[in-house]
Amino acid sequence: MSLNSTAFFHPPYFLLIGIPGLEEEQFWIAFPLCIMYGIALLGNITLLLIIKAEPSLHEPMFFFLAMLAFTDLVLATSTLPKMLSIFWLGSGQIGFASCLTQMFFIHAFSTVESGVLAAMALDRFVAICCPLRHSSLLPAPVVLALLSLVLLRALLLVSPTCFLLRQRRFCQHRRIAHCYCEHMALVKLACGDTRVNVAYGLLVAFLVTGMDLALISASYARILRVVARLPSGQARLKALSTCTSHVCVMLAFYTPAFFTVLAHRFGPGVPAPIHVLLASLYLLVPPALNPLVYGVRTKKLWDRVVVI
């Protein structure tokens, strides 16, 4: 068989092995992951239903929160059912097309989540720095346009990673040392020069986080300057308390995200079990934590939950 005829050879399936080095413990590890998935489903679906049903919540902050809840549902559902089938049933086989589809949803909606967090920082900036003009600066059409741009950015940036992988030959072993189809884990199985794939993956990771963290940093720098000028300590505390939920959610999302990205590319000494576990928790902890943080910290939401 000539090289040309196998130029785009794709294996019929890959084999996800789960957590390398913890194959015997995976059965028990699945239980807390399953509990987190249940919390994520219940919490985020509840948030979406409350925001849809309550007219008083139809304002920018809650539109962004609804998008965050939907994104979390997609992220958790894209990964955990397959993880459980690996851990409990030993069913790690996944078709080539299904693997690329899972990879797309994971990376695209991780990008969406980062964009939504940046948009929420912008909303907090407008609410605190321009409270009287909040509704005029961020009316519903502007909010929907921002969310549409966040989705479009994710589609445009992540789609090429799938296209580039489809052009590669996979002549190495088919075993993926991971719980899900992650971009760099697939790139490592490809034959030949994969520098374009690696470079583009890095570009997207740093472009997304760089843009979003720059907007978040600028928003909070301005917020802190405005809060510092408030006349009373009580007023300063009240203004900062409106940002607490957002800061907690950002820390829960960006901290493991940075570790995952950097460990894959610059940290070959990181033990594989730790890397894969953190990469898995990165997609499960924020979806489970976000509705709890916002449900408890946001009075309007908490009042509706208590009524229910």
PDB file of N, CA and C in Angstrom, residues 81-149:
ATOM      1  N   PRO A  81     -20.620  10.817  31.040  1.00  0.00           N
ATOM      2  CA  PRO A  81     -21.193   9.513  30.682  1.00  0.00           C
ATOM      3  C   PRO A  81     -20.156   8.542  30.120  1.00  0.00           C
ATOM      4  N   LYS A  82     -19.247   9.034  29.270  1.00  0.00           N
ATOM      5  CA  LYS A  82     -18.209   8.155  28.723  1.00  0.00           C
ATOM      6  C   LYS A  82     -17.217   7.754  29.808  1.00  0.00           C
ATOM      7  N   MET A  83     -16.884   8.685  30.713  1.00  0.00           N
ATOM      8  CA  MET A  83     -15.988   8.341  31.822  1.00  0.00           C
ATOM      9  C   MET A  83     -16.565   7.196  32.648  1.00  0.00           C
ATOM     10  N   LEU A  84     -17.852   7.279  32.959  1.00  0.00           N
ATOM     11  CA  LEU A  84     -18.481   6.243  33.771  1.00  0.00           C
ATOM     12  C   LEU A  84     -18.479   4.896  33.056  1.00  0.00           C
ATOM     13  N   SER A  85     -18.661   4.931  31.734  1.00  0.00           N
ATOM     14  CA  SER A  85     -18.628   3.665  30.987  1.00  0.00           C
ATOM     15  C   SER A  85     -17.230   3.056  31.001  1.00  0.00           C
ATOM     16  N   ILE A  86     -16.207   3.912  31.060  1.00  0.00           N
ATOM     17  CA  ILE A  86     -14.827   3.412  31.169  1.00  0.00           C
ATOM     18  C   ILE A  86     -14.579   2.845  32.562  1.00  0.00           C
ATOM     19  N   PHE A  87     -14.930   3.620  33.575  1.00  0.00           N
ATOM     20  CA  PHE A  87     -14.606   3.251  34.953  1.00  0.00           C
ATOM     21  C   PHE A  87     -15.422   2.060  35.455  1.00  0.00           C
ATOM     22  N   TRP A  88     -16.714   2.003  35.087  1.00  0.00           N
ATOM     23  CA  TRP A  88     -17.586   0.953  35.615  1.00  0.00           C
ATOM     24  C   TRP A  88     -17.750  -0.244  34.679  1.00  0.00           C
ATOM     25  N   LEU A  89     -17.720   0.004  33.374  1.00  0.00           N
ATOM     26  CA  LEU A  89     -17.977  -1.079  32.421  1.00  0.00           C
ATOM     27  C   LEU A  89     -16.748  -1.490  31.628  1.00  0.00           C
ATOM     28  N   GLY A  90     -15.654  -0.742  31.766  1.00  0.00           N
ATOM     29  CA  GLY A  90     -14.455  -1.046  30.993  1.00  0.00           C
ATOM     30  C   GLY A  90     -14.635  -0.802  29.515  1.00  0.00           C
ATOM     31  N   SER A  91     -15.600   0.038  29.137  1.00  0.00           N
ATOM     32  CA  SER A  91     -15.913   0.300  27.733  1.00  0.00           C
ATOM     33  C   SER A  91     -15.238   1.591  27.287  1.00  0.00           C
ATOM     34  N   GLY A  92     -13.947   1.504  26.933  1.00  0.00           N
ATOM     35  CA  GLY A  92     -13.195   2.683  26.543  1.00  0.00           C
ATOM     36  C   GLY A  92     -13.144   2.934  25.052  1.00  0.00           C
ATOM     37  N   GLN A  93     -13.739   2.071  24.260  1.00  0.00           N
ATOM     38  CA  GLN A  93     -13.671   2.222  22.796  1.00  0.00           C
ATOM     39  C   GLN A  93     -14.550   3.387  22.344  1.00  0.00           C
ATOM     40  N   ILE A  94     -14.001   4.222  21.474  1.00  0.00           N
ATOM     41  CA  ILE A  94     -14.754   5.355  20.929  1.00  0.00           C
ATOM     42  C   ILE A  94     -14.356   5.543  19.473  1.00  0.00           C
ATOM     43  N   GLY A  95     -15.328   5.676  18.592  1.00  0.00           N
ATOM     44  CA  GLY A  95     -15.075   5.835  17.166  1.00  0.00           C
ATOM     45  C   GLY A  95     -14.312   7.112  16.851  1.00  0.00           C
ATOM     46  N   PHE A  96     -13.636   7.108  15.708  1.00  0.00           N
ATOM     47  CA  PHE A  96     -12.822   8.267  15.332  1.00  0.00           C
ATOM     48  C   PHE A  96     -13.678   9.528  15.245  1.00  0.00           C
ATOM     49  N   ALA A  97     -14.821   9.447  14.542  1.00  0.00           N
ATOM     50  CA  ALA A  97     -15.681  10.624  14.397  1.00  0.00           C
ATOM     51  C   ALA A  97     -16.251  11.060  15.744  1.00  0.00           C
ATOM     52  N   SER A  98     -16.624  10.087  16.584  1.00  0.00           N
ATOM     53  CA  SER A  98     -17.160  10.420  17.908  1.00  0.00           C
ATOM     54  C   SER A  98     -16.096  11.083  18.774  1.00  0.00           C
ATOM     55  N   CYS A  99     -14.857  10.636  18.632  1.00  0.00           N
ATOM     56  CA  CYS A  99     -13.755  11.208  19.400  1.00  0.00           C
ATOM     57  C   CYS A  99     -13.536  12.673  19.012  1.00  0.00           C
ATOM     58  N   LEU A 100     -13.534  12.942  17.699  1.00  0.00           N
ATOM     59  CA  LEU A 100     -13.375  14.327  17.253  1.00  0.00           C
ATOM     60  C   LEU A 100     -14.548  15.193  17.694  1.00  0.00           C
ATOM     61  N   THR A 101     -15.758  14.611  17.656  1.00  0.00           N
ATOM     62  CA  THR A 101     -16.940  15.365  18.089  1.00  0.00           C
ATOM     63  C   THR A 101     -16.844  15.714  19.569  1.00  0.00           C
ATOM     64  N   GLN A 102     -16.448  14.737  20.386  1.00  0.00           N
ATOM     65  CA  GLN A 102     -16.291  14.999  21.808  1.00  0.00           C
ATOM     66  C   GLN A 102     -15.220  16.068  22.040  1.00  0.00           C
ATOM     67  N   MET A 103     -14.111  15.958  21.329  1.00  0.00           N
ATOM     68  CA  MET A 103     -13.042  16.947  21.455  1.00  0.00           C
ATOM     69  C   MET A 103     -13.545  18.341  21.109  1.00  0.00           C
ATOM     70  N   PHE A 104     -14.330  18.434  20.032  1.00  0.00           N
ATOM     71  CA  PHE A 104     -14.850  19.741  19.621  1.00  0.00           C
ATOM     72  C   PHE A 104     -15.724  20.347  20.710  1.00  0.00           C
ATOM     73  N   PHE A 105     -16.660  19.567  21.241  1.00  0.00           N
ATOM     74  CA  PHE A 105     -17.574  20.106  22.247  1.00  0.00           C
ATOM     75  C   PHE A 105     -16.827  20.517  23.511  1.00  0.00           C
ATOM     76  N   ILE A 106     -15.842  19.715  23.928  1.00  0.00           N
ATOM     77  CA  ILE A 106     -15.096  20.045  25.139  1.00  0.00           C
ATOM     78  C   ILE A 106     -14.333  21.351  24.974  1.00  0.00           C
ATOM     79  N   HIS A 107     -13.583  21.473  23.878  1.00  0.00           N
ATOM     80  CA  HIS A 107     -12.753  22.668  23.704  1.00  0.00           C
ATOM     81  C   HIS A 107     -13.586  23.887  23.311  1.00  0.00           C
ATOM     82  N   ALA A 108     -14.629  23.678  22.505  1.00  0.00           N
ATOM     83  CA  ALA A 108     -15.461  24.810  22.101  1.00  0.00           C
ATOM     84  C   ALA A 108     -16.198  25.393  23.301  1.00  0.00           C
ATOM     85  N   PHE A 109     -16.778  24.536  24.128  1.00  0.00           N
ATOM     86  CA  PHE A 109     -17.557  25.072  25.248  1.00  0.00           C
ATOM     87  C   PHE A 109     -16.672  25.497  26.414  1.00  0.00           C
ATOM     88  N   SER A 110     -15.441  24.995  26.500  1.00  0.00           N
ATOM     89  CA  SER A 110     -14.491  25.586  27.440  1.00  0.00           C
ATOM     90  C   SER A 110     -14.177  27.015  27.020  1.00  0.00           C
ATOM     91  N   THR A 111     -14.034  27.222  25.706  1.00  0.00           N
ATOM     92  CA  THR A 111     -13.813  28.568  25.171  1.00  0.00           C
ATOM     93  C   THR A 111     -15.023  29.458  25.422  1.00  0.00           C
ATOM     94  N   VAL A 112     -16.228  28.899  25.248  1.00  0.00           N
ATOM     95  CA  VAL A 112     -17.449  29.658  25.525  1.00  0.00           C
ATOM     96  C   VAL A 112     -17.501  30.060  26.997  1.00  0.00           C
ATOM     97  N   GLU A 113     -17.167  29.124  27.893  1.00  0.00           N
ATOM     98  CA  GLU A 113     -17.221  29.436  29.331  1.00  0.00           C
ATOM     99  C   GLU A 113     -16.267  30.573  29.678  1.00  0.00           C
ATOM    100  N   SER A 114     -15.075  30.542  29.110  1.00  0.00           N
ATOM    101  CA  SER A 114     -14.125  31.623  29.360  1.00  0.00           C
ATOM    102  C   SER A 114     -14.676  32.955  28.857  1.00  0.00           C
ATOM    103  N   GLY A 115     -15.299  32.926  27.672  1.00  0.00           N
ATOM    104  CA  GLY A 115     -15.876  34.148  27.119  1.00  0.00           C
ATOM    105  C   GLY A 115     -17.033  34.673  27.950  1.00  0.00           C
ATOM    106  N   VAL A 116     -17.862  33.772  28.467  1.00  0.00           N
ATOM    107  CA  VAL A 116     -18.985  34.197  29.306  1.00  0.00           C
ATOM    108  C   VAL A 116     -18.473  34.820  30.606  1.00  0.00           C
ATOM    109  N   LEU A 117     -17.428  34.246  31.189  1.00  0.00           N
ATOM    110  CA  LEU A 117     -16.853  34.822  32.407  1.00  0.00           C
ATOM    111  C   LEU A 117     -16.308  36.229  32.140  1.00  0.00           C
ATOM    112  N   ALA A 118     -15.711  36.423  30.962  1.00  0.00           N
ATOM    113  CA  ALA A 118     -15.229  37.761  30.613  1.00  0.00           C
ATOM    114  C   ALA A 118     -16.399  38.728  30.438  1.00  0.00           C
ATOM    115  N   ALA A 119     -17.483  38.255  29.798  1.00  0.00           N
ATOM    116  CA  ALA A 119     -18.664  39.102  29.615  1.00  0.00           C
ATOM    117  C   ALA A 119     -19.302  39.450  30.961  1.00  0.00           C
ATOM    118  N   MET A 120     -19.282  38.504  31.897  1.00  0.00           N
ATOM    119  CA  MET A 120     -19.833  38.770  33.228  1.00  0.00           C
ATOM    120  C   MET A 120     -18.990  39.804  33.981  1.00  0.00           C
ATOM    121  N   ALA A 121     -17.668  39.780  33.758  1.00  0.00           N
ATOM    122  CA  ALA A 121     -16.811  40.802  34.365  1.00  0.00           C
ATOM    123  C   ALA A 121     -17.160  42.181  33.800  1.00  0.00           C
ATOM    124  N   LEU A 122     -17.427  42.235  32.502  1.00  0.00           N
ATOM    125  CA  LEU A 122     -17.849  43.493  31.887  1.00  0.00           C
ATOM    126  C   LEU A 122     -19.170  43.966  32.479  1.00  0.00           C
ATOM    127  N   ASP A 123     -20.083  43.045  32.695  1.00  0.00           N
ATOM    128  CA  ASP A 123     -21.371  43.398  33.297  1.00  0.00           C
ATOM    129  C   ASP A 123     -21.186  43.953  34.711  1.00  0.00           C
ATOM    130  N   ARG A 124     -20.315  43.325  35.516  1.00  0.00           N
ATOM    131  CA  ARG A 124     -20.054  43.827  36.876  1.00  0.00           C
ATOM    132  C   ARG A 124     -19.430  45.221  36.823  1.00  0.00           C
ATOM    133  N   PHE A 125     -18.541  45.442  35.838  1.00  0.00           N
ATOM    134  CA  PHE A 125     -17.910  46.753  35.668  1.00  0.00           C
ATOM    135  C   PHE A 125     -18.970  47.826  35.406  1.00  0.00           C
ATOM    136  N   VAL A 126     -19.884  47.542  34.471  1.00  0.00           N
ATOM    137  CA  VAL A 126     -20.926  48.525  34.140  1.00  0.00           C
ATOM    138  C   VAL A 126     -21.858  48.729  35.324  1.00  0.00           C
ATOM    139  N   ALA A 127     -22.227  47.631  36.020  1.00  0.00           N
ATOM    140  CA  ALA A 127     -23.166  47.732  37.142  1.00  0.00           C
ATOM    141  C   ALA A 127     -22.602  48.564  38.285  1.00  0.00           C
ATOM    142  N   ILE A 128     -21.302  48.478  38.541  1.00  0.00           N
ATOM    143  CA  ILE A 128     -20.697  49.181  39.678  1.00  0.00           C
ATOM    144  C   ILE A 128     -20.209  50.577  39.283  1.00  0.00           C
ATOM    145  N   CYS A 129     -19.628  50.687  38.089  1.00  0.00           N
ATOM    146  CA  CYS A 129     -19.036  51.965  37.681  1.00  0.00           C
ATOM    147  C   CYS A 129     -20.038  52.901  37.013  1.00  0.00           C
ATOM    148  N   CYS A 130     -21.067  52.335  36.390  1.00  0.00           N
ATOM    149  CA  CYS A 130     -22.089  53.167  35.723  1.00  0.00           C
ATOM    150  C   CYS A 130     -23.474  52.647  36.088  1.00  0.00           C
ATOM    151  N   PRO A 131     -23.833  52.634  37.369  1.00  0.00           N
ATOM    152  CA  PRO A 131     -25.087  51.985  37.785  1.00  0.00           C
ATOM    153  C   PRO A 131     -26.334  52.596  37.159  1.00  0.00           C
ATOM    154  N   LEU A 132     -26.341  53.909  36.955  1.00  0.00           N
ATOM    155  CA  LEU A 132     -27.531  54.558  36.400  1.00  0.00           C
ATOM    156  C   LEU A 132     -27.701  54.296  34.910  1.00  0.00           C
ATOM    157  N   ARG A 133     -26.611  53.886  34.246  1.00  0.00           N
ATOM    158  CA  ARG A 133     -26.677  53.644  32.797  1.00  0.00           C
ATOM    159  C   ARG A 133     -26.581  52.159  32.466  1.00  0.00           C
ATOM    160  N   HIS A 134     -26.677  51.310  33.478  1.00  0.00           N
ATOM    161  CA  HIS A 134     -26.496  49.870  33.264  1.00  0.00           C
ATOM    162  C   HIS A 134     -27.484  49.314  32.242  1.00  0.00           C
ATOM    163  N   SER A 135     -28.756  49.641  32.424  1.00  0.00           N
ATOM    164  CA  SER A 135     -29.777  49.083  31.529  1.00  0.00           C
ATOM    165  C   SER A 135     -29.669  49.634  30.114  1.00  0.00           C
ATOM    166  N   SER A 136     -29.185  50.877  29.985  1.00  0.00           N
ATOM    167  CA  SER A 136     -29.061  51.466  28.647  1.00  0.00           C
ATOM    168  C   SER A 136     -27.789  51.005  27.939  1.00  0.00           C
ATOM    169  N   LEU A 137     -26.716  50.750  28.720  1.00  0.00           N
ATOM    170  CA  LEU A 137     -25.465  50.279  28.118  1.00  0.00           C
ATOM    171  C   LEU A 137     -25.509  48.795  27.771  1.00  0.00           C
ATOM    172  N   LEU A 138     -26.273  48.028  28.566  1.00  0.00           N
ATOM    173  CA  LEU A 138     -26.357  46.582  28.330  1.00  0.00           C
ATOM    174  C   LEU A 138     -27.816  46.141  28.235  1.00  0.00           C
ATOM    175  N   PRO A 139     -28.536  46.630  27.211  1.00  0.00           N
ATOM    176  CA  PRO A 139     -29.901  46.133  27.016  1.00  0.00           C
ATOM    177  C   PRO A 139     -29.865  44.692  26.487  1.00  0.00           C
ATOM    178  N   ALA A 140     -31.015  44.059  26.478  1.00  0.00           N
ATOM    179  CA  ALA A 140     -31.093  42.651  26.063  1.00  0.00           C
ATOM    180  C   ALA A 140     -30.477  42.394  24.687  1.00  0.00           C
ATOM    181  N   PRO A 141     -30.716  43.237  23.659  1.00  0.00           N
ATOM    182  CA  PRO A 141     -30.098  42.966  22.352  1.00  0.00           C
ATOM    183  C   PRO A 141     -28.572  42.964  22.398  1.00  0.00           C
ATOM    184  N   VAL A 142     -27.989  43.865  23.204  1.00  0.00           N
ATOM    185  CA  VAL A 142     -26.527  43.913  23.317  1.00  0.00           C
ATOM    186  C   VAL A 142     -26.012  42.657  24.010  1.00  0.00           C
ATOM    187  N   VAL A 143     -26.711  42.222  25.060  1.00  0.00           N
ATOM    188  CA  VAL A 143     -26.315  41.005  25.770  1.00  0.00           C
ATOM    189  C   VAL A 143     -26.368  39.802  24.836  1.00  0.00           C
ATOM    190  N   LEU A 144     -27.447  39.681  24.066  1.00  0.00           N
ATOM    191  CA  LEU A 144     -27.575  38.562  23.130  1.00  0.00           C
ATOM    192  C   LEU A 144     -26.502  38.620  22.045  1.00  0.00           C
ATOM    193  N   ALA A 145     -26.163  39.837  21.612  1.00  0.00           N
ATOM    194  CA  ALA A 145     -25.099  39.985  20.616  1.00  0.00           C
ATOM    195  C   ALA A 145     -23.754  39.551  21.198  1.00  0.00           C
ATOM    196  N   LEU A 146     -23.483  39.916  22.454  1.00  0.00           N
ATOM    197  CA  LEU A 146     -22.237  39.488  23.109  1.00  0.00           C
ATOM    198  C   LEU A 146     -22.160  37.969  23.210  1.00  0.00           C
ATOM    199  N   LEU A 147     -23.266  37.338  23.610  1.00  0.00           N
ATOM    200  CA  LEU A 147     -23.283  35.882  23.734  1.00  0.00           C
ATOM    201  C   LEU A 147     -23.129  35.212  22.375  1.00  0.00           C
ATOM    202  N   SER A 148     -23.703  35.817  21.340  1.00  0.00           N
ATOM    203  CA  SER A 148     -23.546  35.273  19.990  1.00  0.00           C
ATOM    204  C   SER A 148     -22.089  35.358  19.531  1.00  0.00           C
ATOM    205  N   LEU A 149     -21.430  36.469  19.855  1.00  0.00           N
ATOM    206  CA  LEU A 149     -20.015  36.616  19.506  1.00  0.00           C
ATOM    207  C   LEU A 149     -19.154  35.595  20.251  1.00  0.00           C
TER     208      LEU A 149
END
